[in-house]
Amino acid sequence: MIIKKNDNVIISSGKDKGKKGKVVKSIPTKGSVIVEGANLLKKRQRAKKAGQKGQTVSIAMPIKASAVMLFCGHCAKGVRAGFNKIADKKVRVCKKCNKEI
Ligand SMILES: [Zn+2]
């Protein structure tokens, strides 16, 4: 999978389209990623102890890796990425500017 943990991505489809965030987890077996602040699911959490109040927490749910684009700092936008061989090393590059991302 081309997207890894800690990558900066932009959501390219769905309800969070256009949102930028950081990948907190990549799930290659499912072809999904979890992006910080994207695809949030609000969940009510019950009080753990008597006397405590339950609270609503937002949990980022996985989204399809195909629905996110890598953010290229050189192009300053979401781009498609590919692999290129630079000095015999396989590196991930932006398909627009050909720079490593
Ligand atoms: Zn670029």
PDB file of C-alpha atoms and ligand atoms in Angstrom:
ATOM      1  CA  MET A   1       0.000   0.000   0.000  1.00  0.00           C
ATOM      2  CA  ILE A   2       1.272   3.401  -0.947  1.00  0.00           C
ATOM      3  CA  ILE A   3      -0.030   5.237   2.091  1.00  0.00           C
ATOM      4  CA  LYS A   4       1.709   4.773   5.381  1.00  0.00           C
ATOM      5  CA  LYS A   5       1.369   5.885   8.938  1.00  0.00           C
ATOM      6  CA  ASN A   6       2.138   9.573   9.562  1.00  0.00           C
ATOM      7  CA  ASP A   7       1.536  10.523   5.941  1.00  0.00           C
ATOM      8  CA  ASN A   8      -0.350  13.722   5.248  1.00  0.00           C
ATOM      9  CA  VAL A   9      -3.349  13.038   3.093  1.00  0.00           C
ATOM     10  CA  ILE A  10      -6.388  14.759   1.651  1.00  0.00           C
ATOM     11  CA  ILE A  11      -9.725  13.026   1.505  1.00  0.00           C
ATOM     12  CA  SER A  12     -10.745  12.904  -2.129  1.00  0.00           C
ATOM     13  CA  SER A  13     -14.243  11.488  -1.824  1.00  0.00           C
ATOM     14  CA  GLY A  14     -17.024  10.985   0.635  1.00  0.00           C
ATOM     15  CA  LYS A  15     -18.434  13.249   3.319  1.00  0.00           C
ATOM     16  CA  ASP A  16     -15.019  14.509   4.409  1.00  0.00           C
ATOM     17  CA  LYS A  17     -13.909  15.427   0.909  1.00  0.00           C
ATOM     18  CA  GLY A  18     -11.240  18.113   0.936  1.00  0.00           C
ATOM     19  CA  LYS A  19     -10.254  17.516   4.531  1.00  0.00           C
ATOM     20  CA  LYS A  20      -6.571  17.265   5.255  1.00  0.00           C
ATOM     21  CA  GLY A  21      -5.234  15.020   7.941  1.00  0.00           C
ATOM     22  CA  LYS A  22      -2.551  12.747   9.148  1.00  0.00           C
ATOM     23  CA  VAL A  23      -2.699   8.991   8.819  1.00  0.00           C
ATOM     24  CA  VAL A  24      -2.751   7.524  12.297  1.00  0.00           C
ATOM     25  CA  LYS A  25      -2.974   3.945  11.126  1.00  0.00           C
ATOM     26  CA  SER A  26      -2.786   2.045   7.887  1.00  0.00           C
ATOM     27  CA  ILE A  27      -4.541  -1.277   7.529  1.00  0.00           C
ATOM     28  CA  PRO A  28      -3.036  -2.937   4.442  1.00  0.00           C
ATOM     29  CA  THR A  29      -5.053  -6.122   4.863  1.00  0.00           C
ATOM     30  CA  LYS A  30      -8.237  -4.108   4.408  1.00  0.00           C
ATOM     31  CA  GLY A  31      -6.851  -1.511   2.060  1.00  0.00           C
ATOM     32  CA  SER A  32      -7.930   1.131   4.527  1.00  0.00           C
ATOM     33  CA  VAL A  33      -6.414   3.932   6.510  1.00  0.00           C
ATOM     34  CA  ILE A  34      -7.456   5.834   9.589  1.00  0.00           C
ATOM     35  CA  VAL A  35      -7.047   9.560   9.156  1.00  0.00           C
ATOM     36  CA  GLU A  36      -6.981  11.909  12.110  1.00  0.00           C
ATOM     37  CA  GLY A  37     -10.250  13.821  12.306  1.00  0.00           C
ATOM     38  CA  ALA A  38     -11.840  12.156   9.294  1.00  0.00           C
ATOM     39  CA  ASN A  39     -14.833   9.829   9.071  1.00  0.00           C
ATOM     40  CA  LEU A  40     -15.661  10.478  12.666  1.00  0.00           C
ATOM     41  CA  LEU A  41     -18.174   8.375  14.443  1.00  0.00           C
ATOM     42  CA  LYS A  42     -19.781   9.862  17.492  1.00  0.00           C
ATOM     43  CA  LYS A  43     -20.182   7.350  20.196  1.00  0.00           C
ATOM     44  CA  ARG A  44     -21.811   7.696  23.547  1.00  0.00           C
ATOM     45  CA  GLN A  45     -19.660   6.399  26.258  1.00  0.00           C
ATOM     46  CA  ARG A  46     -21.386   5.229  29.362  1.00  0.00           C
ATOM     47  CA  ALA A  47     -20.308   6.305  32.754  1.00  0.00           C
ATOM     48  CA  LYS A  48     -17.722   3.946  34.092  1.00  0.00           C
ATOM     49  CA  LYS A  49     -18.508   4.625  37.687  1.00  0.00           C
ATOM     50  CA  ALA A  50     -21.697   5.550  39.449  1.00  0.00           C
ATOM     51  CA  GLY A  51     -22.041   9.300  39.761  1.00  0.00           C
ATOM     52  CA  GLN A  52     -20.016   9.939  36.617  1.00  0.00           C
ATOM     53  CA  LYS A  53     -21.603  11.319  33.507  1.00  0.00           C
ATOM     54  CA  GLY A  54     -21.482   9.538  30.195  1.00  0.00           C
ATOM     55  CA  GLN A  55     -19.811  11.448  27.423  1.00  0.00           C
ATOM     56  CA  THR A  56     -19.772  11.575  23.681  1.00  0.00           C
ATOM     57  CA  VAL A  57     -16.499  10.680  22.075  1.00  0.00           C
ATOM     58  CA  SER A  58     -15.515  10.946  18.432  1.00  0.00           C
ATOM     59  CA  ILE A  59     -13.714   7.999  16.958  1.00  0.00           C
ATOM     60  CA  ALA A  60     -12.011   8.107  13.559  1.00  0.00           C
ATOM     61  CA  MET A  61     -13.200   5.176  11.484  1.00  0.00           C
ATOM     62  CA  PRO A  62     -11.186   3.561   8.693  1.00  0.00           C
ATOM     63  CA  ILE A  63     -11.661   4.830   5.165  1.00  0.00           C
ATOM     64  CA  LYS A  64     -10.675   3.237   1.889  1.00  0.00           C
ATOM     65  CA  ALA A  65      -7.157   4.097   0.852  1.00  0.00           C
ATOM     66  CA  SER A  66      -8.544   4.837  -2.617  1.00  0.00           C
ATOM     67  CA  ALA A  67     -10.585   7.679  -1.124  1.00  0.00           C
ATOM     68  CA  VAL A  68      -7.529   9.579   0.049  1.00  0.00           C
ATOM     69  CA  MET A  69      -4.736  11.282  -1.828  1.00  0.00           C
ATOM     70  CA  LEU A  70      -1.254  11.918  -0.611  1.00  0.00           C
ATOM     71  CA  PHE A  71      -0.476  15.527   0.120  1.00  0.00           C
ATOM     72  CA  CYS A  72       2.558  16.783  -1.761  1.00  0.00           C
ATOM     73  CA  GLY A  73       4.300  19.684  -0.065  1.00  0.00           C
ATOM     74  CA  HIS A  74       5.872  20.751  -3.348  1.00  0.00           C
ATOM     75  CA  CYS A  75       2.586  20.916  -5.224  1.00  0.00           C
ATOM     76  CA  ALA A  76       0.678  21.999  -2.083  1.00  0.00           C
ATOM     77  CA  LYS A  77      -2.209  19.698  -2.911  1.00  0.00           C
ATOM     78  CA  GLY A  78      -3.378  16.133  -2.956  1.00  0.00           C
ATOM     79  CA  VAL A  79      -1.668  14.149  -5.676  1.00  0.00           C
ATOM     80  CA  ARG A  80      -1.322  10.678  -7.055  1.00  0.00           C
ATOM     81  CA  ALA A  81       1.837   8.956  -6.049  1.00  0.00           C
ATOM     82  CA  GLY A  82       3.930   6.288  -7.644  1.00  0.00           C
ATOM     83  CA  PHE A  83       7.226   4.597  -7.143  1.00  0.00           C
ATOM     84  CA  ASN A  84      10.422   5.542  -8.810  1.00  0.00           C
ATOM     85  CA  LYS A  85      13.944   4.296  -8.657  1.00  0.00           C
ATOM     86  CA  ILE A  86      16.357   6.959  -7.548  1.00  0.00           C
ATOM     87  CA  ALA A  87      19.990   5.947  -7.158  1.00  0.00           C
ATOM     88  CA  ASP A  88      18.937   2.287  -7.021  1.00  0.00           C
ATOM     89  CA  LYS A  89      16.559   2.992  -4.217  1.00  0.00           C
ATOM     90  CA  LYS A  90      12.827   2.612  -4.543  1.00  0.00           C
ATOM     91  CA  VAL A  91      11.244   5.830  -3.422  1.00  0.00           C
ATOM     92  CA  ARG A  92       7.713   7.120  -3.416  1.00  0.00           C
ATOM     93  CA  VAL A  93       7.279  10.111  -5.639  1.00  0.00           C
ATOM     94  CA  CYS A  94       4.602  12.591  -6.572  1.00  0.00           C
ATOM     95  CA  LYS A  95       3.370  11.900 -10.089  1.00  0.00           C
ATOM     96  CA  LYS A  96       3.052  15.604 -10.771  1.00  0.00           C
ATOM     97  CA  CYS A  97       6.408  17.032  -9.734  1.00  0.00           C
ATOM     98  CA  ASN A  98       8.332  13.748  -9.494  1.00  0.00           C
ATOM     99  CA  LYS A  99       9.732  14.691  -6.103  1.00  0.00           C
ATOM    100  CA  GLU A 100       9.947  12.297  -3.243  1.00  0.00           C
ATOM    101  CA  ILE A 101       7.026  12.385  -0.841  1.00  0.00           C
TER     102      ILE A 101
HETATM  103 ZN    ZN B   1       4.260  17.205  -6.166  1.00  0.00          ZN
END
